[in-house]
Amino acid sequence: MSTTDRELRIGMVGYAFMGAAHSQAWRTVNRVYDLPARARMALICGRDTTAVSDAADRLGWDAYTTDWRDLVNRDDIDVVDVCTPGDSHAEIALAALAAGKHVLCEKPLANTVAEARAMTAAADTARAAGVRSMCGFNYRRVPAVTMMRQMVAEGRLGVIRHVRASYLQDWIVDPQFPLVWRLQKDRAGSGALGDIGAHIIDLTQFVVGQQITGVSAITETFVKERPLPAESSGLAATVDGESADGSAPATGTVTVDDAAVFVARLDGGALATYEASRFATGRKNALRVEINGSLGSVVFDLERLNELEFYDATRPVLEQGFSRILVTEGDHPYMSAWWPPGHIIGYEHSFTHQMRDLIEAIATGTDPAPSFADALQVQLVLDAVTRSAETGSSWTDVEPALTVVAV
């Protein structure tokens, strides 16, 4: 446990799926890592008084409010954690930065490139005053993923030639699953592309140290009308049954993609393929990345997140083959705070590692990563994929992120 007297008072907006994951991390981080500041879960915000009061008690927050502006402007809040749908990211983050609060914002950073550029410009201005900001791409902080990046950076794979990435789910494969906010463009920005495709875009660029420069894409919406939800929370929802007169439930139009597939070129010369789908029947949360280089290959599978597969082409031919690396040693990234070697960790630990890195950056006056600028670059790739799909899969360059202007 940290012995520091410095305290960072956290205010979080949102309390559903991501809010619960972030809360678990804020509760845990100072209990496993010795850090230069302590996080205090000061205030949680949600629109429904009963629900947010419940969440505050269940998740471990000191107090609650139903007005995010109140949270942002309070003098007793140091860090604003944004866990809301994408349509409110920009408004909340911009207000928090203007109020001098450090900001953690869930991915994707925004619903549009214009919003992401404005947020990045505001983050750059705030940074000059010592205010830090970070986007929550938590999969970077799975120890095996961080180790992949180290192996690439050390030259263990040689020249990177191919990147293959897929993120597959099936939670909306039933056409009677309701029209939740993630299926509405005005709330979510995009569908599988932004929700899960953003993860593999960021993860692969992080691992190989190269950025996507151009894409050719196709997207598809398989179920175009869905029942309106009666209730929804996180990835779960219910729909009203037949009305008293026997008519079917009201429906609404799905305005986002169900699946996105694209090929890409990276600025270091590598070729890449990406697939994001929420219609991969039988796949619950299947993220897989394979990197092929001139000296070897490495593979990560989220469903086996404590492991890497590594092929070392420099070994004698008779000894070559994919080997399994169990990433649980104390010297592996992030693992020194956890269990003896061989004792595995899980999904939730990536969020704890995220909070650890953010606290250290704020306390030491350094820049956390991924920055809003990093997240803007992912947003620009999402935009290029969308534009390519809208123009018959035409080759589409990713816009440069160099010019950051407020809107």
Coordinates of C-alpha atoms in Angstrom, one line a residue:
M1 CA 0.0 0.0 0.0
S2 CA 1.3 3.4 -0.9
T3 CA 2.4 5.6 2.1
T4 CA 2.1 8.8 0.1
D5 CA -0.1 11.6 1.5
R6 CA -1.0 12.8 -2.0
E7 CA -4.5 12.1 -3.0
L8 CA -6.2 12.2 -6.4
R9 CA -10.0 12.6 -6.1
I10 CA -11.7 10.7 -8.9
G11 CA -15.1 11.7 -10.4
M12 CA -16.6 9.2 -12.9
V13 CA -19.4 9.8 -15.3
G14 CA -21.3 6.6 -16.2
Y15 CA -21.8 3.4 -14.2
A16 CA -22.8 0.6 -16.5
F17 CA -20.4 -2.0 -18.1
M18 CA -17.3 0.3 -18.4
G19 CA -18.2 2.2 -15.2
A20 CA -18.1 -1.1 -13.3
A21 CA -14.8 -2.1 -14.9
H22 CA -13.2 1.3 -14.1
S23 CA -14.6 1.2 -10.6
Q24 CA -13.0 -2.2 -9.9
A25 CA -9.7 -0.8 -11.1
W26 CA -9.9 2.4 -9.0
R27 CA -10.8 0.2 -5.9
T28 CA -7.8 -2.0 -6.5
V29 CA -4.9 0.0 -7.9
N30 CA -3.5 1.4 -4.6
R31 CA -3.9 -1.9 -2.9
V32 CA -1.6 -3.8 -5.2
Y33 CA 0.8 -1.1 -6.5
D34 CA 3.0 1.3 -4.4
L35 CA 2.2 4.6 -6.2
P36 CA 3.2 8.3 -5.8
A37 CA -0.5 9.2 -5.2
R38 CA -3.6 7.5 -3.8
A39 CA -6.9 7.4 -5.8
R40 CA -10.0 8.2 -3.9
M41 CA -13.3 7.3 -5.4
A42 CA -15.0 10.6 -4.6
L43 CA -18.0 11.0 -6.9
I44 CA -20.0 9.1 -9.5
C45 CA -22.5 10.5 -11.9
G46 CA -25.5 9.2 -13.7
R47 CA -28.8 10.6 -14.9
D48 CA -31.2 8.4 -12.8
T49 CA -31.1 9.2 -9.1
T50 CA -32.1 5.7 -7.9
A51 CA -29.7 3.9 -10.3
V52 CA -26.7 6.0 -9.6
S53 CA -27.3 5.9 -5.9
D54 CA -27.4 2.2 -6.1
A55 CA -24.2 2.2 -8.2
A56 CA -22.3 4.4 -5.8
D57 CA -23.1 2.0 -3.0
R58 CA -22.4 -1.2 -5.0
L59 CA -19.2 0.0 -6.7
G60 CA -17.6 1.8 -3.8
W61 CA -18.0 5.6 -4.5
D62 CA -18.2 8.1 -1.7
A63 CA -21.0 10.2 -3.2
Y64 CA -23.1 10.6 -6.3
T65 CA -24.6 13.3 -8.5
T66 CA -27.0 13.4 -11.5
D67 CA -25.3 16.4 -13.1
W68 CA -22.0 15.8 -14.9
R69 CA -21.4 19.6 -15.0
D70 CA -21.5 19.6 -11.2
L71 CA -18.9 16.9 -11.1
V72 CA -16.6 18.6 -13.6
N73 CA -16.8 22.0 -11.8
R74 CA -16.3 20.8 -8.2
D75 CA -13.1 21.9 -6.5
D76 CA -12.8 18.6 -4.8
I77 CA -12.4 16.6 -8.0
D78 CA -9.0 16.1 -9.6
V79 CA -9.6 13.5 -12.3
V80 CA -12.7 13.1 -14.5
D81 CA -13.2 9.5 -15.8
V82 CA -15.6 9.5 -18.8
C83 CA -17.4 6.1 -19.2
T84 CA -20.4 7.3 -21.2
P85 CA -21.6 6.6 -24.8
G86 CA -19.6 8.3 -27.5
D87 CA -22.0 11.1 -28.2
S88 CA -21.1 12.8 -24.9
H89 CA -17.4 12.2 -24.8
A90 CA -16.4 15.5 -26.4
E91 CA -18.7 17.7 -24.3
I92 CA -17.7 16.2 -21.0
A93 CA -14.0 15.9 -21.7
L94 CA -13.7 19.5 -23.1
A95 CA -15.5 20.9 -20.1
A96 CA -13.3 18.9 -17.7
L97 CA -10.0 20.0 -19.4
A98 CA -11.2 23.6 -19.4
A99 CA -11.9 23.3 -15.6
G100 CA -8.3 22.1 -15.1
K101 CA -9.2 18.4 -14.5
H102 CA -7.1 15.5 -15.6
V103 CA -9.2 13.3 -18.0
L104 CA -9.4 9.6 -18.7
C105 CA -11.8 9.0 -21.6
E106 CA -13.1 5.7 -22.9
K107 CA -12.5 4.6 -26.5
P108 CA -13.1 5.5 -29.2
L109 CA -12.3 9.1 -28.3
A110 CA -15.2 10.6 -30.0
N111 CA -17.9 10.0 -32.6
T112 CA -16.4 12.2 -35.3
V113 CA -12.9 13.3 -36.5
A114 CA -14.0 16.9 -35.8
E115 CA -14.7 16.2 -32.2
A116 CA -11.5 14.2 -31.8
R117 CA -9.5 17.0 -33.2
A118 CA -11.1 19.5 -30.9
M119 CA -10.5 17.2 -27.9
T120 CA -6.8 16.8 -28.9
A121 CA -6.3 20.5 -29.3
A122 CA -7.9 21.1 -25.9
A123 CA -5.7 18.4 -24.4
D124 CA -2.6 20.0 -25.9
T125 CA -3.5 23.4 -24.4
A126 CA -4.3 21.9 -21.0
R127 CA -1.0 19.9 -21.0
A128 CA 0.9 23.2 -21.0
A129 CA -0.8 23.9 -17.7
G130 CA 0.1 20.5 -16.3
V131 CA -3.2 18.9 -17.0
R132 CA -2.9 15.3 -18.3
S133 CA -5.3 13.3 -20.5
M134 CA -5.5 9.7 -21.7
C135 CA -7.8 7.5 -23.8
G136 CA -8.8 4.1 -22.4
F137 CA -7.5 1.5 -24.8
N138 CA -7.1 -1.0 -22.0
Y139 CA -5.9 -4.0 -24.1
R140 CA -2.5 -2.2 -24.4
R141 CA -2.0 -3.1 -20.8
V142 CA -2.5 -6.8 -20.9
P143 CA 1.0 -8.0 -19.9
A144 CA 1.3 -10.3 -22.9
V145 CA 0.5 -7.4 -25.3
T146 CA 3.0 -5.1 -23.7
M147 CA 5.6 -8.0 -24.0
M148 CA 4.7 -8.4 -27.7
R149 CA 5.6 -4.7 -28.2
Q150 CA 8.9 -5.1 -26.4
M151 CA 9.8 -8.1 -28.6
V152 CA 9.1 -6.2 -31.8
A153 CA 11.0 -3.1 -30.5
E154 CA 14.0 -5.3 -29.6
G155 CA 14.1 -6.7 -33.2
R156 CA 13.2 -10.3 -32.2
L157 CA 10.8 -10.5 -35.2
G158 CA 13.1 -8.6 -37.7
V159 CA 11.3 -6.6 -40.4
I160 CA 7.6 -6.6 -39.9
R161 CA 5.8 -7.8 -43.0
H162 CA 2.3 -8.9 -42.1
V163 CA -0.2 -7.9 -39.4
R164 CA -3.4 -9.9 -39.0
A165 CA -6.1 -8.8 -36.5
S166 CA -9.6 -9.9 -35.7
Y167 CA -12.1 -9.1 -33.0
L168 CA -15.2 -11.2 -33.1
Q169 CA -18.4 -11.3 -31.0
D170 CA -21.9 -12.6 -31.4
W171 CA -24.0 -10.7 -28.9
I172 CA -26.4 -9.2 -31.5
V173 CA -26.7 -12.2 -33.8
D174 CA -30.4 -12.7 -32.7
P175 CA -32.4 -10.4 -35.0
Q176 CA -34.8 -9.9 -32.0
F177 CA -32.1 -8.4 -29.8
P178 CA -33.2 -4.8 -29.1
L179 CA -32.1 -1.6 -30.7
V180 CA -29.7 -0.5 -27.9
W181 CA -27.6 2.7 -28.1
R182 CA -24.6 0.8 -29.6
L183 CA -26.7 0.2 -32.7
Q184 CA -27.5 3.9 -33.2
K185 CA -25.0 6.1 -35.1
D186 CA -26.0 9.3 -33.3
R187 CA -25.1 7.7 -30.0
A188 CA -22.2 5.3 -30.9
G189 CA -20.7 6.9 -34.0
S190 CA -20.3 3.5 -35.6
G191 CA -21.0 -0.1 -34.9
A192 CA -18.5 -3.0 -34.7
L193 CA -16.0 -0.8 -36.4
G194 CA -15.7 1.8 -33.6
D195 CA -16.7 -0.5 -30.7
I196 CA -14.3 -3.3 -31.2
G197 CA -12.4 -2.5 -34.4
A198 CA -10.9 0.6 -32.7
H199 CA -9.3 -1.8 -30.2
I200 CA -7.4 -3.9 -32.8
I201 CA -6.4 -0.7 -34.7
D202 CA -4.9 0.8 -31.6
L203 CA -3.4 -2.5 -30.4
T204 CA -1.6 -3.4 -33.6
Q205 CA -0.2 0.1 -34.1
F206 CA 1.0 0.0 -30.5
V207 CA 2.6 -3.4 -30.9
V208 CA 4.4 -2.9 -34.2
G209 CA 5.2 0.9 -33.8
Q210 CA 3.7 1.7 -37.2
Q211 CA 0.7 3.6 -38.2
I212 CA -2.0 2.8 -40.8
T213 CA -1.7 5.1 -43.8
G214 CA -4.4 3.7 -46.1
V215 CA -7.3 1.2 -46.3
S216 CA -9.7 -0.6 -48.6
A217 CA -12.8 -1.6 -46.7
I218 CA -16.2 -3.1 -46.7
T219 CA -18.9 -2.9 -44.0
E220 CA -22.3 -4.6 -43.7
T221 CA -25.5 -4.3 -41.6
F222 CA -27.1 -7.7 -41.6
V223 CA -30.2 -6.8 -39.5
K224 CA -31.5 -3.5 -40.4
E225 CA -34.6 -3.2 -38.1
R226 CA -34.8 -4.2 -34.5
P227 CA -37.3 -4.0 -31.6
L228 CA -37.1 -1.0 -29.4
P229 CA -35.7 -1.8 -26.0
A230 CA -37.8 -1.7 -22.8
E231 CA -34.7 -1.7 -20.6
S232 CA -31.0 -1.8 -21.4
S233 CA -27.7 -1.8 -19.4
G234 CA -24.2 -2.5 -20.7
L235 CA -24.5 -5.2 -23.3
A236 CA -27.8 -6.6 -22.0
A237 CA -31.3 -5.5 -22.9
T238 CA -35.0 -6.5 -22.8
V239 CA -37.8 -5.8 -25.3
D240 CA -41.5 -5.4 -24.6
G241 CA -43.7 -8.3 -25.7
E242 CA -46.8 -8.0 -27.8
S243 CA -49.1 -5.2 -26.9
A244 CA -52.7 -5.7 -25.6
D245 CA -54.1 -5.6 -29.1
G246 CA -51.7 -8.3 -30.2
S247 CA -49.5 -6.1 -32.4
A248 CA -45.7 -6.7 -32.5
P249 CA -43.3 -4.5 -30.6
A250 CA -42.3 -1.2 -32.2
T251 CA -39.1 -1.3 -34.1
G252 CA -36.3 1.1 -35.1
T253 CA -33.6 1.3 -37.8
V254 CA -30.1 0.1 -37.1
T255 CA -27.9 2.9 -38.3
V256 CA -24.4 1.4 -37.7
D257 CA -22.4 -1.5 -39.2
D258 CA -22.7 -5.0 -37.9
A259 CA -19.3 -6.0 -39.4
A260 CA -16.3 -4.3 -41.0
V261 CA -13.4 -5.9 -42.9
F262 CA -10.5 -4.0 -44.4
V263 CA -7.0 -4.3 -45.7
A264 CA -4.4 -1.7 -44.8
R265 CA -0.8 -0.6 -45.4
L266 CA 1.3 0.6 -42.5
D267 CA 3.9 3.3 -42.7
G268 CA 6.8 0.9 -42.1
G269 CA 5.9 -1.1 -45.1
A270 CA 3.8 -3.9 -43.5
L271 CA 0.6 -5.2 -45.0
A272 CA -2.4 -5.7 -42.6
T273 CA -5.8 -7.3 -42.5
Y274 CA -8.6 -6.4 -40.0
E275 CA -11.9 -7.9 -39.2
A276 CA -14.4 -6.7 -36.7
S277 CA -17.8 -8.4 -36.3
R278 CA -20.6 -8.7 -33.8
F279 CA -22.2 -11.5 -35.9
A280 CA -19.5 -14.2 -35.5
T281 CA -21.8 -16.8 -34.1
G282 CA -20.2 -18.6 -31.2
R283 CA -17.5 -16.0 -30.6
K284 CA -18.0 -14.2 -27.4
N285 CA -15.0 -11.9 -27.1
A286 CA -12.4 -13.3 -29.5
L287 CA -9.6 -10.8 -30.2
R288 CA -6.6 -12.3 -32.0
V289 CA -3.5 -10.6 -33.4
E290 CA -0.6 -12.2 -35.4
I291 CA 2.5 -10.4 -36.4
N292 CA 4.8 -11.9 -39.0
G293 CA 8.4 -10.7 -39.4
S294 CA 11.5 -11.7 -41.3
L295 CA 13.0 -13.4 -38.1
G296 CA 9.9 -14.7 -36.5
S297 CA 6.2 -14.4 -35.6
V298 CA 4.2 -13.8 -32.5
V299 CA 0.5 -14.4 -31.7
F300 CA -1.8 -13.1 -29.0
D301 CA -5.3 -14.4 -28.3
L302 CA -7.4 -12.6 -25.7
E303 CA -9.1 -15.8 -24.7
R304 CA -5.7 -17.0 -23.6
L305 CA -4.5 -13.6 -22.4
N306 CA -1.7 -14.9 -20.2
E307 CA 0.1 -16.5 -23.2
L308 CA 2.0 -15.7 -26.3
E309 CA 2.9 -18.0 -29.2
F310 CA 6.4 -17.2 -30.5
Y311 CA 8.1 -18.6 -33.6
D312 CA 11.9 -18.0 -33.7
A313 CA 13.2 -18.4 -37.2
T314 CA 16.8 -17.8 -36.1
R315 CA 16.9 -21.1 -34.3
P316 CA 18.3 -24.3 -36.0
V317 CA 15.7 -25.7 -38.5
L318 CA 15.3 -28.9 -36.5
E319 CA 14.4 -26.8 -33.4
Q320 CA 11.9 -24.4 -35.0
G321 CA 8.2 -24.3 -34.2
F322 CA 5.8 -22.1 -32.3
S323 CA 6.5 -22.1 -28.6
R324 CA 4.2 -21.1 -25.7
I325 CA 5.3 -18.3 -23.4
L326 CA 3.4 -18.0 -20.2
V327 CA 3.5 -14.3 -19.3
T328 CA 3.1 -14.6 -15.5
E329 CA 6.7 -14.0 -14.2
G330 CA 7.4 -11.1 -11.8
D331 CA 9.7 -9.6 -14.5
H332 CA 7.0 -9.6 -17.1
P333 CA 5.2 -6.2 -17.7
Y334 CA 2.9 -5.3 -14.8
M335 CA 3.1 -8.7 -13.1
S336 CA 5.3 -7.8 -10.1
A337 CA 2.3 -6.8 -8.1
W338 CA 0.3 -9.9 -8.6
W339 CA 0.8 -13.6 -7.9
P340 CA 3.6 -16.2 -8.0
P341 CA 4.7 -17.4 -11.4
G342 CA 2.1 -19.4 -13.2
H343 CA -0.9 -17.9 -11.4
I344 CA -2.9 -16.2 -14.1
I345 CA -4.7 -12.8 -14.2
G346 CA -7.7 -11.7 -16.2
Y347 CA -9.6 -9.1 -18.2
E348 CA -10.1 -6.7 -15.2
H349 CA -6.4 -6.4 -14.5
S350 CA -5.9 -4.5 -17.7
F351 CA -8.0 -1.6 -16.2
T352 CA -6.0 -1.7 -13.0
H353 CA -2.8 -1.4 -15.0
Q354 CA -4.4 1.5 -16.9
M355 CA -5.1 3.4 -13.7
R356 CA -1.6 2.6 -12.4
D357 CA 0.0 4.2 -15.4
L358 CA -2.4 7.2 -15.3
I359 CA -1.7 7.9 -11.6
E360 CA 2.0 7.7 -12.1
A361 CA 1.9 10.1 -15.0
I362 CA -0.2 12.6 -13.2
A363 CA 1.9 12.4 -10.0
T364 CA 5.2 12.7 -11.9
G365 CA 4.2 15.2 -14.4
T366 CA 4.7 13.0 -17.4
D367 CA 2.5 12.3 -20.4
P368 CA 0.3 9.1 -20.2
A369 CA -0.3 7.0 -23.3
P370 CA -2.4 6.6 -25.3
S371 CA -2.8 10.3 -25.5
F372 CA -5.7 12.0 -27.1
A373 CA -3.4 12.5 -30.1
D374 CA -2.9 8.7 -30.3
A375 CA -6.7 8.3 -30.1
L376 CA -7.2 10.9 -32.8
Q377 CA -5.1 8.8 -35.1
V378 CA -7.3 5.8 -34.5
Q379 CA -10.3 8.0 -35.2
L380 CA -8.8 9.0 -38.5
V381 CA -8.4 5.3 -39.5
L382 CA -12.0 4.6 -38.5
D383 CA -13.0 7.6 -40.7
A384 CA -10.9 6.3 -43.7
V385 CA -12.5 2.8 -43.3
T386 CA -16.0 4.4 -43.4
R387 CA -15.2 6.5 -46.4
S388 CA -13.7 3.6 -48.3
A389 CA -16.7 1.4 -47.6
E390 CA -19.1 4.2 -48.8
T391 CA -17.2 4.4 -52.1
G392 CA -17.1 0.8 -53.2
S393 CA -14.0 -0.2 -51.2
S394 CA -11.9 2.3 -53.0
W395 CA -8.3 2.8 -51.7
T396 CA -8.6 5.6 -49.1
D397 CA -5.7 7.4 -47.5
V398 CA -5.8 8.1 -43.7
E399 CA -5.9 11.8 -43.1
P400 CA -2.8 13.2 -41.4
A401 CA -3.2 14.2 -37.7
L402 CA -0.6 16.9 -37.8
T403 CA -3.1 19.8 -38.1
V404 CA -5.0 19.9 -34.9
V405 CA -7.6 22.7 -34.8
A406 CA -10.5 23.5 -32.5
V407 CA -14.0 23.5 -33.9

